[in-house]
């Protein structure tokens, strides 16, 4: 059912009437660059909308709350690989700031109202049915249509690309494992990824760093077509690179070997070629 998360009354009524006890919250105004152009949309959806979800969790006694955060929250942190128990306090654009705010808000509600809350920091998720503003979708479309692709920082970006099937599998496992209080949590040396409240944070990633230029070369290879590249300088708000530690996630869940980015690109292009033929 399509309901705007800013509409608290409709949201509350739907959850209550359907006796929902688990919420996986993935709705948000996403994208780093767009947050520089339309910041108010991020406050409306990611702050006010998220607050509405928390209020539903509070009054409807939700037993398991899972929500999406982002690798963007690590901001200026370059202590690679990025770990959940390290600093994430220096965001460099509003999108990341709203996601960090969500983490703080969720912890407060978890502590006050005993809401089991799991925060998942996603690292550059890609694959079939991706947002059309994402790099892989945009690059594939433009290359096929003989249009130039804009590549910022002259292609020197690096990302921890995470395939959608891996993400879905991990979310599914967390649905069966609500957060619990960490009774050994240390007040004097607090771990930001855990709490005396039923709250926890996990990175969700592939665990490997791929340079953007290599990502583009793989798209070209799979399409059997060269890209027309418009190299541009670093854009304000962009993080130069991300690479995530998977240690905490591996220790908590039994997860399969992640899908290699070359396979992921192949799967996406196969889907895209089929998708673009259909009349919607």
Short mmCIF file of C-alpha atoms in Angstrom, two decimals:
data_model
loop_
_atom_site.label_atom_id
_atom_site.label_comp_id
_atom_site.label_asym_id
_atom_site.label_seq_id
_atom_site.Cartn_x
_atom_site.Cartn_y
_atom_site.Cartn_z
CA UNK A 1 0.00 0.00 0.00
CA UNK A 2 1.44 3.37 -0.95
CA UNK A 3 1.50 5.65 2.08
CA UNK A 4 3.70 8.70 2.49
CA UNK A 5 5.68 8.20 5.72
CA UNK A 6 5.08 11.88 6.46
CA UNK A 7 1.37 11.03 6.89
CA UNK A 8 1.39 9.79 10.48
CA UNK A 9 -2.35 9.06 10.76
CA UNK A 10 -2.49 6.80 7.70
CA UNK A 11 0.74 5.09 8.66
CA UNK A 12 -0.42 4.41 12.21
CA UNK A 13 -3.83 3.16 11.08
CA UNK A 14 -2.36 0.76 8.53
CA UNK A 15 0.15 -0.78 10.95
CA UNK A 16 -2.44 -1.08 13.70
CA UNK A 17 -5.21 -2.58 11.54
CA UNK A 18 -2.86 -5.17 10.05
CA UNK A 19 -1.41 -6.12 13.46
CA UNK A 20 2.13 -5.63 12.19
CA UNK A 21 4.80 -6.47 14.78
CA UNK A 22 7.95 -6.16 12.65
CA UNK A 23 8.98 -3.14 10.61
CA UNK A 24 11.76 -3.03 8.01
CA UNK A 25 12.12 0.66 7.27
CA UNK A 26 13.87 1.35 3.96
CA UNK A 27 11.94 4.43 2.79
CA UNK A 28 13.94 7.63 2.53
CA UNK A 29 14.92 10.57 0.38
CA UNK A 30 18.19 9.13 -0.87
CA UNK A 31 21.21 10.39 -2.78
CA UNK A 32 24.19 12.50 -1.76
CA UNK A 33 24.26 15.00 -4.62
CA UNK A 34 20.53 15.76 -4.64
CA UNK A 35 20.75 16.70 -0.95
CA UNK A 36 22.83 19.72 -1.96
CA UNK A 37 20.04 20.89 -4.28
CA UNK A 38 16.91 20.08 -2.27
CA UNK A 39 17.87 19.76 1.41
CA UNK A 40 14.36 20.37 2.75
CA UNK A 41 13.10 17.13 1.16
CA UNK A 42 15.64 15.24 3.27
CA UNK A 43 14.43 16.85 6.48
CA UNK A 44 10.79 16.16 5.57
CA UNK A 45 11.29 12.48 4.74
CA UNK A 46 14.35 11.39 6.67
CA UNK A 47 13.74 13.28 9.90
CA UNK A 48 9.98 13.90 10.14
CA UNK A 49 9.07 10.69 8.31
CA UNK A 50 11.46 8.65 10.44
CA UNK A 51 10.02 10.22 13.58
CA UNK A 52 6.56 9.00 12.51
CA UNK A 53 7.89 5.46 12.15
CA UNK A 54 9.39 5.65 15.64
CA UNK A 55 6.11 6.87 17.10
CA UNK A 56 4.33 3.91 15.49
CA UNK A 57 6.94 1.57 16.99
CA UNK A 58 6.38 3.16 20.38
CA UNK A 59 2.59 3.07 20.58
CA UNK A 60 2.01 -0.15 18.66
CA UNK A 61 4.63 -2.11 20.63
CA UNK A 62 6.68 -3.18 17.60
CA UNK A 63 8.77 -6.23 18.47
CA UNK A 64 11.47 -5.83 15.83
CA UNK A 65 12.49 -2.58 14.12
CA UNK A 66 15.10 -2.74 11.35
CA UNK A 67 16.08 0.42 9.50
CA UNK A 68 18.45 1.55 6.77
CA UNK A 69 21.37 3.80 7.44
CA UNK A 70 24.26 4.47 5.08
CA UNK A 71 28.02 4.20 4.71
CA UNK A 72 27.84 7.97 4.18
CA UNK A 73 27.58 8.46 7.95
CA UNK A 74 31.30 7.68 8.28
CA UNK A 75 32.03 11.01 6.57
CA UNK A 76 35.61 12.12 7.16
CA UNK A 77 36.58 8.86 8.88
CA UNK A 78 39.40 7.28 6.85
CA UNK A 79 40.33 4.58 9.32
CA UNK A 80 39.80 1.76 6.79
CA UNK A 81 38.22 -0.71 6.84
CA UNK A 82 35.37 1.22 8.44
CA UNK A 83 34.13 -0.41 11.65
CA UNK A 84 30.88 0.06 13.52
CA UNK A 85 32.61 0.64 16.87
CA UNK A 86 34.61 3.61 15.53
CA UNK A 87 33.69 7.27 15.08
CA UNK A 88 30.89 8.29 12.73
CA UNK A 89 30.50 11.89 13.88
CA UNK A 90 31.81 13.98 11.00
CA UNK A 91 29.28 13.81 8.15
CA UNK A 92 29.99 16.02 5.14
CA UNK A 93 26.54 16.47 3.59
CA UNK A 94 22.93 16.63 4.74
CA UNK A 95 21.92 13.18 3.48
CA UNK A 96 24.52 11.58 5.74
CA UNK A 97 23.57 13.91 8.58
CA UNK A 98 19.91 12.80 8.38
CA UNK A 99 20.96 9.15 8.41
CA UNK A 100 23.17 9.70 11.44
CA UNK A 101 20.25 11.52 13.07
CA UNK A 102 18.08 8.45 12.46
CA UNK A 103 20.58 6.30 14.34
CA UNK A 104 20.58 8.68 17.31
CA UNK A 105 16.78 9.01 17.34
CA UNK A 106 16.32 5.23 17.14
CA UNK A 107 18.68 4.64 20.04
CA UNK A 108 16.79 7.13 22.21
CA UNK A 109 13.46 5.41 21.46
CA UNK A 110 15.01 2.00 21.95
CA UNK A 111 16.23 3.03 25.40
CA UNK A 112 13.06 4.84 26.48
CA UNK A 113 10.45 2.41 25.13
CA UNK A 114 12.35 -0.89 24.85
CA UNK A 115 12.04 -1.09 21.06
CA UNK A 116 14.41 -3.77 19.63
CA UNK A 117 16.19 -1.76 16.94
CA UNK A 118 18.73 -2.82 14.33
CA UNK A 119 20.53 -0.21 12.24
CA UNK A 120 22.01 -1.46 8.95
CA UNK A 121 24.61 0.76 7.31
CA UNK A 122 24.40 -0.10 3.61
CA UNK A 123 27.45 0.31 1.39
CA UNK A 124 26.62 1.34 -2.22
CA UNK A 125 23.85 -1.14 -2.96
CA UNK A 126 23.37 -1.94 -6.66
CA UNK A 127 21.55 -4.42 -8.87
CA UNK A 128 18.22 -4.94 -10.70
CA UNK A 129 15.45 -2.44 -9.89
CA UNK A 130 17.98 0.09 -8.61
CA UNK A 131 17.16 3.78 -8.47
CA UNK A 132 17.68 5.39 -11.91
CA UNK A 133 19.96 8.05 -10.41
CA UNK A 134 22.46 5.42 -9.24
CA UNK A 135 25.75 5.13 -11.15
CA UNK A 136 25.27 1.66 -12.65
CA UNK A 137 21.77 2.45 -13.96
CA UNK A 138 22.81 5.84 -15.28
CA UNK A 139 26.04 4.62 -16.88
CA UNK A 140 24.37 1.66 -18.59
CA UNK A 141 21.54 3.78 -19.98
CA UNK A 142 23.85 6.51 -21.32
CA UNK A 143 26.39 4.13 -22.84
CA UNK A 144 23.63 2.29 -24.72
CA UNK A 145 22.23 5.60 -25.95
CA UNK A 146 25.64 6.93 -27.05
CA UNK A 147 25.53 9.68 -24.43
CA UNK A 148 28.38 10.87 -22.26
CA UNK A 149 28.63 9.73 -18.66
CA UNK A 150 29.76 12.16 -15.97
CA UNK A 151 32.56 10.70 -13.85
CA UNK A 152 33.53 12.81 -10.86
CA UNK A 153 37.00 13.01 -9.31
CA UNK A 154 38.34 11.80 -12.68
CA UNK A 155 37.28 8.24 -11.87
CA UNK A 156 39.48 7.96 -8.79
CA UNK A 157 36.56 7.18 -6.47
CA UNK A 158 36.47 3.76 -4.84
CA UNK A 159 33.40 2.06 -3.40
CA UNK A 160 32.43 -1.07 -1.53
CA UNK A 161 29.74 -2.16 -4.01
CA UNK A 162 27.13 -4.45 -2.42
CA UNK A 163 24.80 -6.56 -4.56
CA UNK A 164 21.10 -6.36 -3.79
CA UNK A 165 20.58 -10.13 -3.32
CA UNK A 166 23.20 -10.15 -0.55
CA UNK A 167 21.43 -7.24 1.15
CA UNK A 168 18.01 -8.92 0.96
CA UNK A 169 19.43 -12.14 2.40
CA UNK A 170 20.97 -10.29 5.35
CA UNK A 171 17.79 -8.30 6.07
CA UNK A 172 15.82 -11.56 6.05
CA UNK A 173 18.13 -13.02 8.68
CA UNK A 174 17.73 -9.96 10.92
CA UNK A 175 13.93 -10.26 10.73
CA UNK A 176 14.35 -13.50 12.65
CA UNK A 177 16.81 -11.96 15.15
CA UNK A 178 15.45 -8.92 17.03
CA UNK A 179 18.01 -6.80 18.86
CA UNK A 180 18.73 -7.50 22.51
CA UNK A 181 20.32 -5.49 25.28
CA UNK A 182 24.07 -5.89 25.61
CA UNK A 183 24.42 -6.53 29.35
CA UNK A 184 28.21 -6.29 29.20
CA UNK A 185 28.12 -2.85 27.56
CA UNK A 186 30.71 -0.55 29.14
CA UNK A 187 29.42 2.87 30.23
CA UNK A 188 32.96 4.21 30.67
CA UNK A 189 34.20 2.96 27.30
CA UNK A 190 31.00 2.95 25.23
CA UNK A 191 30.80 1.02 21.98
CA UNK A 192 28.67 3.19 19.62
CA UNK A 193 27.44 0.10 17.74
CA UNK A 194 25.89 -1.53 20.81
CA UNK A 195 24.01 -0.49 23.94
CA UNK A 196 22.41 -1.41 27.23
CA UNK A 197 19.23 -0.68 25.23
CA UNK A 198 18.10 -3.29 22.66
CA UNK A 199 19.96 -1.43 19.91
CA UNK A 200 22.77 -2.38 17.54
CA UNK A 201 24.52 -1.24 14.36
CA UNK A 202 25.93 -3.40 11.55
CA UNK A 203 27.73 -2.64 8.31
CA UNK A 204 26.20 -4.40 5.31
CA UNK A 205 28.76 -4.61 2.52
CA UNK A 206 30.69 -6.73 0.06
CA UNK A 207 33.90 -6.11 1.97
CA UNK A 208 36.04 -5.16 -1.04
CA UNK A 209 37.14 -1.84 -2.51
CA UNK A 210 36.47 -1.34 -6.24
CA UNK A 211 37.69 1.73 -8.10
CA UNK A 212 34.96 3.43 -10.10
CA UNK A 213 37.00 3.38 -13.30
CA UNK A 214 37.27 -0.43 -13.06
CA UNK A 215 33.53 -0.61 -12.43
CA UNK A 216 32.96 1.36 -15.65
CA UNK A 217 35.36 -0.88 -17.62
CA UNK A 218 33.35 -3.91 -16.52
CA UNK A 219 30.12 -2.27 -17.73
CA UNK A 220 31.78 -1.57 -21.08
CA UNK A 221 32.94 -5.19 -21.29
CA UNK A 222 29.48 -6.58 -20.57
CA UNK A 223 27.82 -4.18 -23.03
CA UNK A 224 30.61 -4.64 -25.58
CA UNK A 225 30.58 -0.89 -26.03
CA UNK A 226 32.94 1.92 -25.04
CA UNK A 227 31.72 4.73 -22.82
CA UNK A 228 32.03 8.39 -23.74
CA UNK A 229 33.38 9.78 -20.49
CA UNK A 230 33.16 13.35 -19.28
CA UNK A 231 35.72 13.49 -16.47
CA UNK A 232 34.88 16.07 -13.79
CA UNK A 233 36.54 17.25 -10.56
CA UNK A 234 35.48 16.02 -7.13
CA UNK A 235 31.95 17.11 -6.29
CA UNK A 236 31.24 18.77 -2.96
CA UNK A 237 29.91 16.27 -0.41
CA UNK A 238 31.37 13.19 -2.12
CA UNK A 239 33.34 10.70 -0.06
CA UNK A 240 36.52 9.61 -1.85
CA UNK A 241 36.36 5.95 -0.91
CA UNK A 242 34.55 3.41 1.24
CA UNK A 243 35.61 -0.01 2.40
CA UNK A 244 33.80 -1.80 5.19
CA UNK A 245 34.83 -4.28 7.82
CA UNK A 246 32.50 -7.31 7.78
CA UNK A 247 33.90 -8.80 10.98
CA UNK A 248 30.97 -7.89 13.23
CA UNK A 249 28.36 -9.10 10.73
CA UNK A 250 30.21 -12.38 10.12
CA UNK A 251 30.53 -13.02 13.84
CA UNK A 252 26.79 -12.51 14.33
CA UNK A 253 25.28 -14.11 11.22
CA UNK A 254 26.08 -17.04 9.02
CA UNK A 255 26.39 -15.29 5.68
CA UNK A 256 27.27 -16.71 2.30
CA UNK A 257 30.14 -15.50 0.13
CA UNK A 258 29.08 -12.16 -1.39
CA UNK A 259 28.41 -11.80 -5.09
CA UNK A 260 31.42 -10.47 -7.00
CA UNK A 261 30.88 -7.09 -8.64
CA UNK A 262 31.55 -8.54 -12.11
CA UNK A 263 28.73 -11.04 -11.66
CA UNK A 264 26.53 -8.31 -10.19
CA UNK A 265 27.09 -6.04 -13.19
CA UNK A 266 26.34 -8.92 -15.56
CA UNK A 267 23.09 -9.66 -13.71
CA UNK A 268 22.09 -6.00 -13.73
CA UNK A 269 22.72 -5.53 -17.45
CA UNK A 270 20.77 -8.68 -18.27
CA UNK A 271 17.86 -7.29 -16.25
CA UNK A 272 18.20 -3.80 -17.73
CA UNK A 273 18.13 -4.99 -21.33
CA UNK A 274 14.95 -6.95 -20.60
CA UNK A 275 13.45 -4.07 -18.57
CA UNK A 276 14.09 -1.45 -21.29
CA UNK A 277 12.22 -3.53 -23.90
CA UNK A 278 9.00 -3.59 -21.89
CA UNK A 279 6.25 -1.01 -22.20
CA UNK A 280 5.25 0.11 -18.73
#
